[in-house]
């Protein structure tokens, strides 16, 4: 199962906190004097949050369908995601418009108990508010996937957005080079190495670059 070790570790940590509480109660120690652990416990219960970014038609929705189930996100040759889509677990299918640019989509899919997915409009989208909403999710994201089309992974809007990344997200970023079936292996090696070098200039680190084909998943 994807993320099995991650969630096993979270459960162990939650048990440790519970055991410490029990030991404190048994010895008469007031833990409140040492701070509140409720935020820590809530963090251990929250779903793992993926944020998927990239330019219009970079293949973000196709990637999500390939990772988490075909048909979850609509795909088309024209841009389909014109607002931020927050996929969460719900007993019934329901789409709630929170703002004109943010929609919560509830789906009765088991993995959404443990994983939430934020599918964003293109970083080069002209609609105002998209970037502000996207940036709202970045500080709490567990992993940010930047999706690049293999045909042109050098779009200025995406790289400018990466350059403004908050420091707290360093180490939580992976690059996805979509449509690898359109390039030879030698070409992919050259492109991915160039992307790592450019990322180092923008981020100060070289993130992992994964060449994939969401269409062939």
PDB file of C-alpha atoms in Angstrom:
ATOM      1  CA  UNK A   1       0.000   0.000   0.000  1.00  0.00           C
ATOM      2  CA  UNK A   2       1.255   3.463  -0.893  1.00  0.00           C
ATOM      3  CA  UNK A   3       2.297   5.329   2.270  1.00  0.00           C
ATOM      4  CA  UNK A   4       2.044   2.236   4.508  1.00  0.00           C
ATOM      5  CA  UNK A   5       5.257   3.001   6.431  1.00  0.00           C
ATOM      6  CA  UNK A   6       4.269   6.659   6.804  1.00  0.00           C
ATOM      7  CA  UNK A   7       0.901   5.867   8.379  1.00  0.00           C
ATOM      8  CA  UNK A   8       2.355   3.084  10.545  1.00  0.00           C
ATOM      9  CA  UNK A   9       4.830   5.619  11.956  1.00  0.00           C
ATOM     10  CA  UNK A  10       2.036   8.128  12.620  1.00  0.00           C
ATOM     11  CA  UNK A  11       0.068   5.498  14.556  1.00  0.00           C
ATOM     12  CA  UNK A  12       3.130   4.659  16.647  1.00  0.00           C
ATOM     13  CA  UNK A  13       3.665   8.332  17.471  1.00  0.00           C
ATOM     14  CA  UNK A  14       0.012   8.728  18.448  1.00  0.00           C
ATOM     15  CA  UNK A  15       0.347   5.713  20.764  1.00  0.00           C
ATOM     16  CA  UNK A  16       3.481   7.206  22.323  1.00  0.00           C
ATOM     17  CA  UNK A  17       1.611  10.448  23.063  1.00  0.00           C
ATOM     18  CA  UNK A  18      -1.281   8.484  24.558  1.00  0.00           C
ATOM     19  CA  UNK A  19       1.119   6.418  26.693  1.00  0.00           C
ATOM     20  CA  UNK A  20       2.845   9.556  27.960  1.00  0.00           C
ATOM     21  CA  UNK A  21      -0.535  11.006  28.901  1.00  0.00           C
ATOM     22  CA  UNK A  22      -1.445   7.809  30.746  1.00  0.00           C
ATOM     23  CA  UNK A  23       1.854   7.756  32.623  1.00  0.00           C
ATOM     24  CA  UNK A  24       1.423  11.400  33.609  1.00  0.00           C
ATOM     25  CA  UNK A  25      -2.088  10.734  34.930  1.00  0.00           C
ATOM     26  CA  UNK A  26      -0.828   7.739  36.916  1.00  0.00           C
ATOM     27  CA  UNK A  27       1.915   9.791  38.560  1.00  0.00           C
ATOM     28  CA  UNK A  28      -0.166  12.908  39.107  1.00  0.00           C
ATOM     29  CA  UNK A  29       1.895  15.040  36.714  1.00  0.00           C
ATOM     30  CA  UNK A  30       0.036  17.898  35.031  1.00  0.00           C
ATOM     31  CA  UNK A  31       1.144  17.890  31.384  1.00  0.00           C
ATOM     32  CA  UNK A  32      -0.583  21.220  30.755  1.00  0.00           C
ATOM     33  CA  UNK A  33       2.360  22.891  32.461  1.00  0.00           C
ATOM     34  CA  UNK A  34       4.588  21.657  29.599  1.00  0.00           C
ATOM     35  CA  UNK A  35       2.406  22.803  26.725  1.00  0.00           C
ATOM     36  CA  UNK A  36      -0.603  21.613  24.746  1.00  0.00           C
ATOM     37  CA  UNK A  37      -0.215  18.417  22.712  1.00  0.00           C
ATOM     38  CA  UNK A  38      -3.626  18.676  21.008  1.00  0.00           C
ATOM     39  CA  UNK A  39      -2.126  20.276  17.883  1.00  0.00           C
ATOM     40  CA  UNK A  40       0.409  17.446  17.621  1.00  0.00           C
ATOM     41  CA  UNK A  41      -2.328  14.810  17.921  1.00  0.00           C
ATOM     42  CA  UNK A  42      -4.489  16.561  15.334  1.00  0.00           C
ATOM     43  CA  UNK A  43      -1.548  16.675  12.956  1.00  0.00           C
ATOM     44  CA  UNK A  44      -1.087  12.931  13.351  1.00  0.00           C
ATOM     45  CA  UNK A  45      -4.721  12.400  12.335  1.00  0.00           C
ATOM     46  CA  UNK A  46      -4.875  14.739   9.349  1.00  0.00           C
ATOM     47  CA  UNK A  47      -4.793  13.178   5.859  1.00  0.00           C
ATOM     48  CA  UNK A  48      -1.546  13.360   3.892  1.00  0.00           C
ATOM     49  CA  UNK A  49      -1.934  16.410   1.634  1.00  0.00           C
ATOM     50  CA  UNK A  50      -0.749  16.345  -1.986  1.00  0.00           C
ATOM     51  CA  UNK A  51      -0.704  19.629  -3.910  1.00  0.00           C
ATOM     52  CA  UNK A  52      -0.305  19.259  -7.679  1.00  0.00           C
ATOM     53  CA  UNK A  53       0.962  22.313  -9.606  1.00  0.00           C
ATOM     54  CA  UNK A  54       2.008  23.040 -13.174  1.00  0.00           C
ATOM     55  CA  UNK A  55       1.027  24.975 -16.266  1.00  0.00           C
ATOM     56  CA  UNK A  56      -2.211  24.578 -18.195  1.00  0.00           C
ATOM     57  CA  UNK A  57      -2.324  21.213 -20.018  1.00  0.00           C
ATOM     58  CA  UNK A  58       0.876  19.989 -18.355  1.00  0.00           C
ATOM     59  CA  UNK A  59      -0.905  16.734 -17.513  1.00  0.00           C
ATOM     60  CA  UNK A  60      -1.751  17.322 -13.835  1.00  0.00           C
ATOM     61  CA  UNK A  61      -5.190  15.714 -13.924  1.00  0.00           C
ATOM     62  CA  UNK A  62      -3.922  12.785 -16.001  1.00  0.00           C
ATOM     63  CA  UNK A  63      -1.195  12.216 -13.409  1.00  0.00           C
ATOM     64  CA  UNK A  64      -3.737  12.214 -10.565  1.00  0.00           C
ATOM     65  CA  UNK A  65      -5.902   9.704 -12.435  1.00  0.00           C
ATOM     66  CA  UNK A  66      -2.865   7.500 -13.016  1.00  0.00           C
ATOM     67  CA  UNK A  67      -1.836   7.583  -9.355  1.00  0.00           C
ATOM     68  CA  UNK A  68      -5.176   7.392  -7.621  1.00  0.00           C
ATOM     69  CA  UNK A  69      -7.733   6.017 -10.068  1.00  0.00           C
ATOM     70  CA  UNK A  70      -8.812   6.630 -13.646  1.00  0.00           C
ATOM     71  CA  UNK A  71     -11.657   9.078 -14.068  1.00  0.00           C
ATOM     72  CA  UNK A  72     -11.210  10.931 -10.793  1.00  0.00           C
ATOM     73  CA  UNK A  73     -10.287  14.139 -12.618  1.00  0.00           C
ATOM     74  CA  UNK A  74     -11.678  15.238 -15.973  1.00  0.00           C
ATOM     75  CA  UNK A  75      -9.122  15.497 -18.766  1.00  0.00           C
ATOM     76  CA  UNK A  76      -9.317  17.098 -22.182  1.00  0.00           C
ATOM     77  CA  UNK A  77      -7.135  18.753 -24.793  1.00  0.00           C
ATOM     78  CA  UNK A  78      -8.599  22.012 -23.463  1.00  0.00           C
ATOM     79  CA  UNK A  79      -7.942  23.165 -19.874  1.00  0.00           C
ATOM     80  CA  UNK A  80     -10.379  21.380 -17.535  1.00  0.00           C
ATOM     81  CA  UNK A  81      -9.312  22.687 -14.134  1.00  0.00           C
ATOM     82  CA  UNK A  82     -10.396  26.333 -14.020  1.00  0.00           C
ATOM     83  CA  UNK A  83     -10.395  26.445 -10.222  1.00  0.00           C
ATOM     84  CA  UNK A  84      -8.639  24.779  -7.302  1.00  0.00           C
ATOM     85  CA  UNK A  85     -10.134  21.318  -6.703  1.00  0.00           C
ATOM     86  CA  UNK A  86      -9.749  19.908  -3.185  1.00  0.00           C
ATOM     87  CA  UNK A  87     -10.539  16.173  -3.191  1.00  0.00           C
ATOM     88  CA  UNK A  88     -11.663  14.879   0.206  1.00  0.00           C
ATOM     89  CA  UNK A  89     -13.468  11.830   1.543  1.00  0.00           C
ATOM     90  CA  UNK A  90     -17.249  11.891   1.752  1.00  0.00           C
ATOM     91  CA  UNK A  91     -19.909   9.210   1.992  1.00  0.00           C
ATOM     92  CA  UNK A  92     -21.648  10.650  -1.086  1.00  0.00           C
ATOM     93  CA  UNK A  93     -20.398  12.418  -4.208  1.00  0.00           C
ATOM     94  CA  UNK A  94     -20.701  16.137  -3.570  1.00  0.00           C
ATOM     95  CA  UNK A  95     -19.115  19.271  -5.047  1.00  0.00           C
ATOM     96  CA  UNK A  96     -19.174  22.399  -2.879  1.00  0.00           C
ATOM     97  CA  UNK A  97     -18.183  25.775  -4.310  1.00  0.00           C
ATOM     98  CA  UNK A  98     -16.394  27.497  -1.449  1.00  0.00           C
ATOM     99  CA  UNK A  99     -15.330  30.535  -3.472  1.00  0.00           C
ATOM    100  CA  UNK A 100     -15.433  31.302  -7.223  1.00  0.00           C
ATOM    101  CA  UNK A 101     -11.959  29.748  -7.511  1.00  0.00           C
ATOM    102  CA  UNK A 102     -12.076  26.994  -4.857  1.00  0.00           C
ATOM    103  CA  UNK A 103     -14.217  23.857  -4.966  1.00  0.00           C
ATOM    104  CA  UNK A 104     -14.268  21.017  -2.447  1.00  0.00           C
ATOM    105  CA  UNK A 105     -15.021  17.657  -4.069  1.00  0.00           C
ATOM    106  CA  UNK A 106     -16.116  14.841  -1.761  1.00  0.00           C
ATOM    107  CA  UNK A 107     -15.819  11.288  -3.055  1.00  0.00           C
ATOM    108  CA  UNK A 108     -16.562   7.905  -1.378  1.00  0.00           C
ATOM    109  CA  UNK A 109     -13.064   6.601  -2.158  1.00  0.00           C
ATOM    110  CA  UNK A 110     -11.240   4.812   0.646  1.00  0.00           C
ATOM    111  CA  UNK A 111      -7.778   6.292   0.059  1.00  0.00           C
ATOM    112  CA  UNK A 112      -9.194   9.795   0.575  1.00  0.00           C
ATOM    113  CA  UNK A 113      -9.469   8.910   4.265  1.00  0.00           C
ATOM    114  CA  UNK A 114      -5.668   9.074   4.374  1.00  0.00           C
ATOM    115  CA  UNK A 115      -4.813  11.239   1.348  1.00  0.00           C
ATOM    116  CA  UNK A 116      -6.247  14.580   0.266  1.00  0.00           C
ATOM    117  CA  UNK A 117      -5.402  15.918  -3.186  1.00  0.00           C
ATOM    118  CA  UNK A 118      -5.395  19.526  -4.327  1.00  0.00           C
ATOM    119  CA  UNK A 119      -5.518  19.850  -8.112  1.00  0.00           C
ATOM    120  CA  UNK A 120      -4.673  23.401  -9.147  1.00  0.00           C
ATOM    121  CA  UNK A 121      -5.255  25.460 -12.295  1.00  0.00           C
ATOM    122  CA  UNK A 122      -2.260  26.244 -14.457  1.00  0.00           C
ATOM    123  CA  UNK A 123       0.448  28.416 -12.952  1.00  0.00           C
ATOM    124  CA  UNK A 124       0.071  30.471 -16.131  1.00  0.00           C
ATOM    125  CA  UNK A 125      -3.679  30.865 -15.598  1.00  0.00           C
ATOM    126  CA  UNK A 126      -4.940  34.379 -16.197  1.00  0.00           C
ATOM    127  CA  UNK A 127      -7.785  34.206 -13.664  1.00  0.00           C
ATOM    128  CA  UNK A 128      -7.013  36.261 -10.577  1.00  0.00           C
ATOM    129  CA  UNK A 129      -7.113  34.481  -7.250  1.00  0.00           C
ATOM    130  CA  UNK A 130      -5.784  31.111  -8.409  1.00  0.00           C
ATOM    131  CA  UNK A 131      -2.283  31.692  -7.158  1.00  0.00           C
ATOM    132  CA  UNK A 132      -3.494  33.107  -3.834  1.00  0.00           C
ATOM    133  CA  UNK A 133      -5.666  30.036  -3.213  1.00  0.00           C
ATOM    134  CA  UNK A 134      -2.877  27.679  -4.263  1.00  0.00           C
ATOM    135  CA  UNK A 135      -0.448  29.387  -1.900  1.00  0.00           C
ATOM    136  CA  UNK A 136      -2.954  28.890   0.901  1.00  0.00           C
ATOM    137  CA  UNK A 137      -2.373  25.121   0.655  1.00  0.00           C
ATOM    138  CA  UNK A 138       1.393  25.176   0.232  1.00  0.00           C
ATOM    139  CA  UNK A 139       2.331  25.880   3.874  1.00  0.00           C
ATOM    140  CA  UNK A 140       0.381  22.798   5.052  1.00  0.00           C
ATOM    141  CA  UNK A 141       1.246  20.477   2.150  1.00  0.00           C
ATOM    142  CA  UNK A 142       3.078  17.241   2.905  1.00  0.00           C
ATOM    143  CA  UNK A 143       4.233  16.890  -0.700  1.00  0.00           C
ATOM    144  CA  UNK A 144       4.080  19.266  -3.674  1.00  0.00           C
ATOM    145  CA  UNK A 145       4.238  17.709  -7.132  1.00  0.00           C
ATOM    146  CA  UNK A 146       5.251  20.057  -9.935  1.00  0.00           C
ATOM    147  CA  UNK A 147       4.166  18.636 -13.281  1.00  0.00           C
ATOM    148  CA  UNK A 148       6.003  19.610 -16.467  1.00  0.00           C
ATOM    149  CA  UNK A 149       5.129  18.594 -20.048  1.00  0.00           C
ATOM    150  CA  UNK A 150       8.063  16.906 -21.755  1.00  0.00           C
ATOM    151  CA  UNK A 151       7.348  19.014 -24.862  1.00  0.00           C
ATOM    152  CA  UNK A 152       8.264  22.228 -22.999  1.00  0.00           C
ATOM    153  CA  UNK A 153       9.326  21.951 -19.349  1.00  0.00           C
ATOM    154  CA  UNK A 154      10.763  25.479 -19.302  1.00  0.00           C
ATOM    155  CA  UNK A 155       7.566  27.536 -18.911  1.00  0.00           C
ATOM    156  CA  UNK A 156       8.428  30.792 -17.145  1.00  0.00           C
ATOM    157  CA  UNK A 157       5.246  30.915 -15.025  1.00  0.00           C
ATOM    158  CA  UNK A 158       5.997  27.626 -13.267  1.00  0.00           C
ATOM    159  CA  UNK A 159       9.671  28.379 -12.660  1.00  0.00           C
ATOM    160  CA  UNK A 160       8.842  31.870 -11.362  1.00  0.00           C
ATOM    161  CA  UNK A 161       6.340  30.272  -8.986  1.00  0.00           C
ATOM    162  CA  UNK A 162       8.983  27.793  -7.804  1.00  0.00           C
ATOM    163  CA  UNK A 163      11.400  30.635  -7.121  1.00  0.00           C
ATOM    164  CA  UNK A 164       8.888  32.098  -4.624  1.00  0.00           C
ATOM    165  CA  UNK A 165       8.505  28.837  -2.701  1.00  0.00           C
ATOM    166  CA  UNK A 166       8.351  29.176   1.100  1.00  0.00           C
ATOM    167  CA  UNK A 167      11.402  27.929   2.960  1.00  0.00           C
ATOM    168  CA  UNK A 168       9.277  25.485   4.982  1.00  0.00           C
ATOM    169  CA  UNK A 169       8.580  23.445   1.845  1.00  0.00           C
ATOM    170  CA  UNK A 170      12.202  22.658   1.090  1.00  0.00           C
ATOM    171  CA  UNK A 171      12.537  18.891   0.922  1.00  0.00           C
ATOM    172  CA  UNK A 172       8.812  18.420   0.230  1.00  0.00           C
ATOM    173  CA  UNK A 173       8.968  18.956  -3.533  1.00  0.00           C
ATOM    174  CA  UNK A 174       9.156  16.479  -6.406  1.00  0.00           C
ATOM    175  CA  UNK A 175       9.174  17.210 -10.131  1.00  0.00           C
ATOM    176  CA  UNK A 176       7.116  15.110 -12.538  1.00  0.00           C
ATOM    177  CA  UNK A 177       8.061  15.116 -16.227  1.00  0.00           C
ATOM    178  CA  UNK A 178       4.896  14.049 -18.006  1.00  0.00           C
ATOM    179  CA  UNK A 179       4.467  12.287 -21.380  1.00  0.00           C
ATOM    180  CA  UNK A 180       7.855  10.565 -21.303  1.00  0.00           C
ATOM    181  CA  UNK A 181       6.615   8.238 -24.063  1.00  0.00           C
ATOM    182  CA  UNK A 182       7.172  11.142 -26.479  1.00  0.00           C
ATOM    183  CA  UNK A 183      10.967  11.208 -25.926  1.00  0.00           C
ATOM    184  CA  UNK A 184      13.865   8.780 -26.184  1.00  0.00           C
ATOM    185  CA  UNK A 185      15.694   7.741 -23.007  1.00  0.00           C
ATOM    186  CA  UNK A 186      18.768   9.789 -23.892  1.00  0.00           C
ATOM    187  CA  UNK A 187      16.672  12.922 -24.383  1.00  0.00           C
ATOM    188  CA  UNK A 188      14.922  12.354 -21.053  1.00  0.00           C
ATOM    189  CA  UNK A 189      18.259  12.143 -19.231  1.00  0.00           C
ATOM    190  CA  UNK A 190      19.370  15.479 -20.699  1.00  0.00           C
ATOM    191  CA  UNK A 191      16.056  17.182 -19.875  1.00  0.00           C
ATOM    192  CA  UNK A 192      15.852  15.874 -16.306  1.00  0.00           C
ATOM    193  CA  UNK A 193      19.442  16.866 -15.509  1.00  0.00           C
ATOM    194  CA  UNK A 194      18.815  20.365 -16.873  1.00  0.00           C
ATOM    195  CA  UNK A 195      15.671  20.580 -14.709  1.00  0.00           C
ATOM    196  CA  UNK A 196      17.654  19.595 -11.612  1.00  0.00           C
ATOM    197  CA  UNK A 197      20.261  22.257 -12.329  1.00  0.00           C
ATOM    198  CA  UNK A 198      17.622  24.935 -12.884  1.00  0.00           C
ATOM    199  CA  UNK A 199      15.793  23.862  -9.711  1.00  0.00           C
ATOM    200  CA  UNK A 200      19.032  24.242  -7.771  1.00  0.00           C
ATOM    201  CA  UNK A 201      19.265  27.851  -8.965  1.00  0.00           C
ATOM    202  CA  UNK A 202      15.645  28.554  -7.948  1.00  0.00           C
ATOM    203  CA  UNK A 203      15.297  26.442  -4.797  1.00  0.00           C
ATOM    204  CA  UNK A 204      18.831  25.904  -3.577  1.00  0.00           C
ATOM    205  CA  UNK A 205      18.325  22.139  -3.827  1.00  0.00           C
ATOM    206  CA  UNK A 206      17.952  19.476  -6.487  1.00  0.00           C
ATOM    207  CA  UNK A 207      14.560  17.766  -6.148  1.00  0.00           C
ATOM    208  CA  UNK A 208      13.859  14.288  -7.445  1.00  0.00           C
ATOM    209  CA  UNK A 209      12.654  14.283 -11.066  1.00  0.00           C
ATOM    210  CA  UNK A 210      10.371  11.426 -12.137  1.00  0.00           C
ATOM    211  CA  UNK A 211       9.724  10.878 -15.834  1.00  0.00           C
ATOM    212  CA  UNK A 212       6.299   9.261 -16.243  1.00  0.00           C
ATOM    213  CA  UNK A 213       3.474   8.725 -18.691  1.00  0.00           C
ATOM    214  CA  UNK A 214       0.162   9.279 -16.933  1.00  0.00           C
ATOM    215  CA  UNK A 215      -1.697   8.275 -20.085  1.00  0.00           C
ATOM    216  CA  UNK A 216      -0.039   4.839 -20.032  1.00  0.00           C
ATOM    217  CA  UNK A 217      -0.415   4.253 -16.256  1.00  0.00           C
TER     218      UNK A 217
END
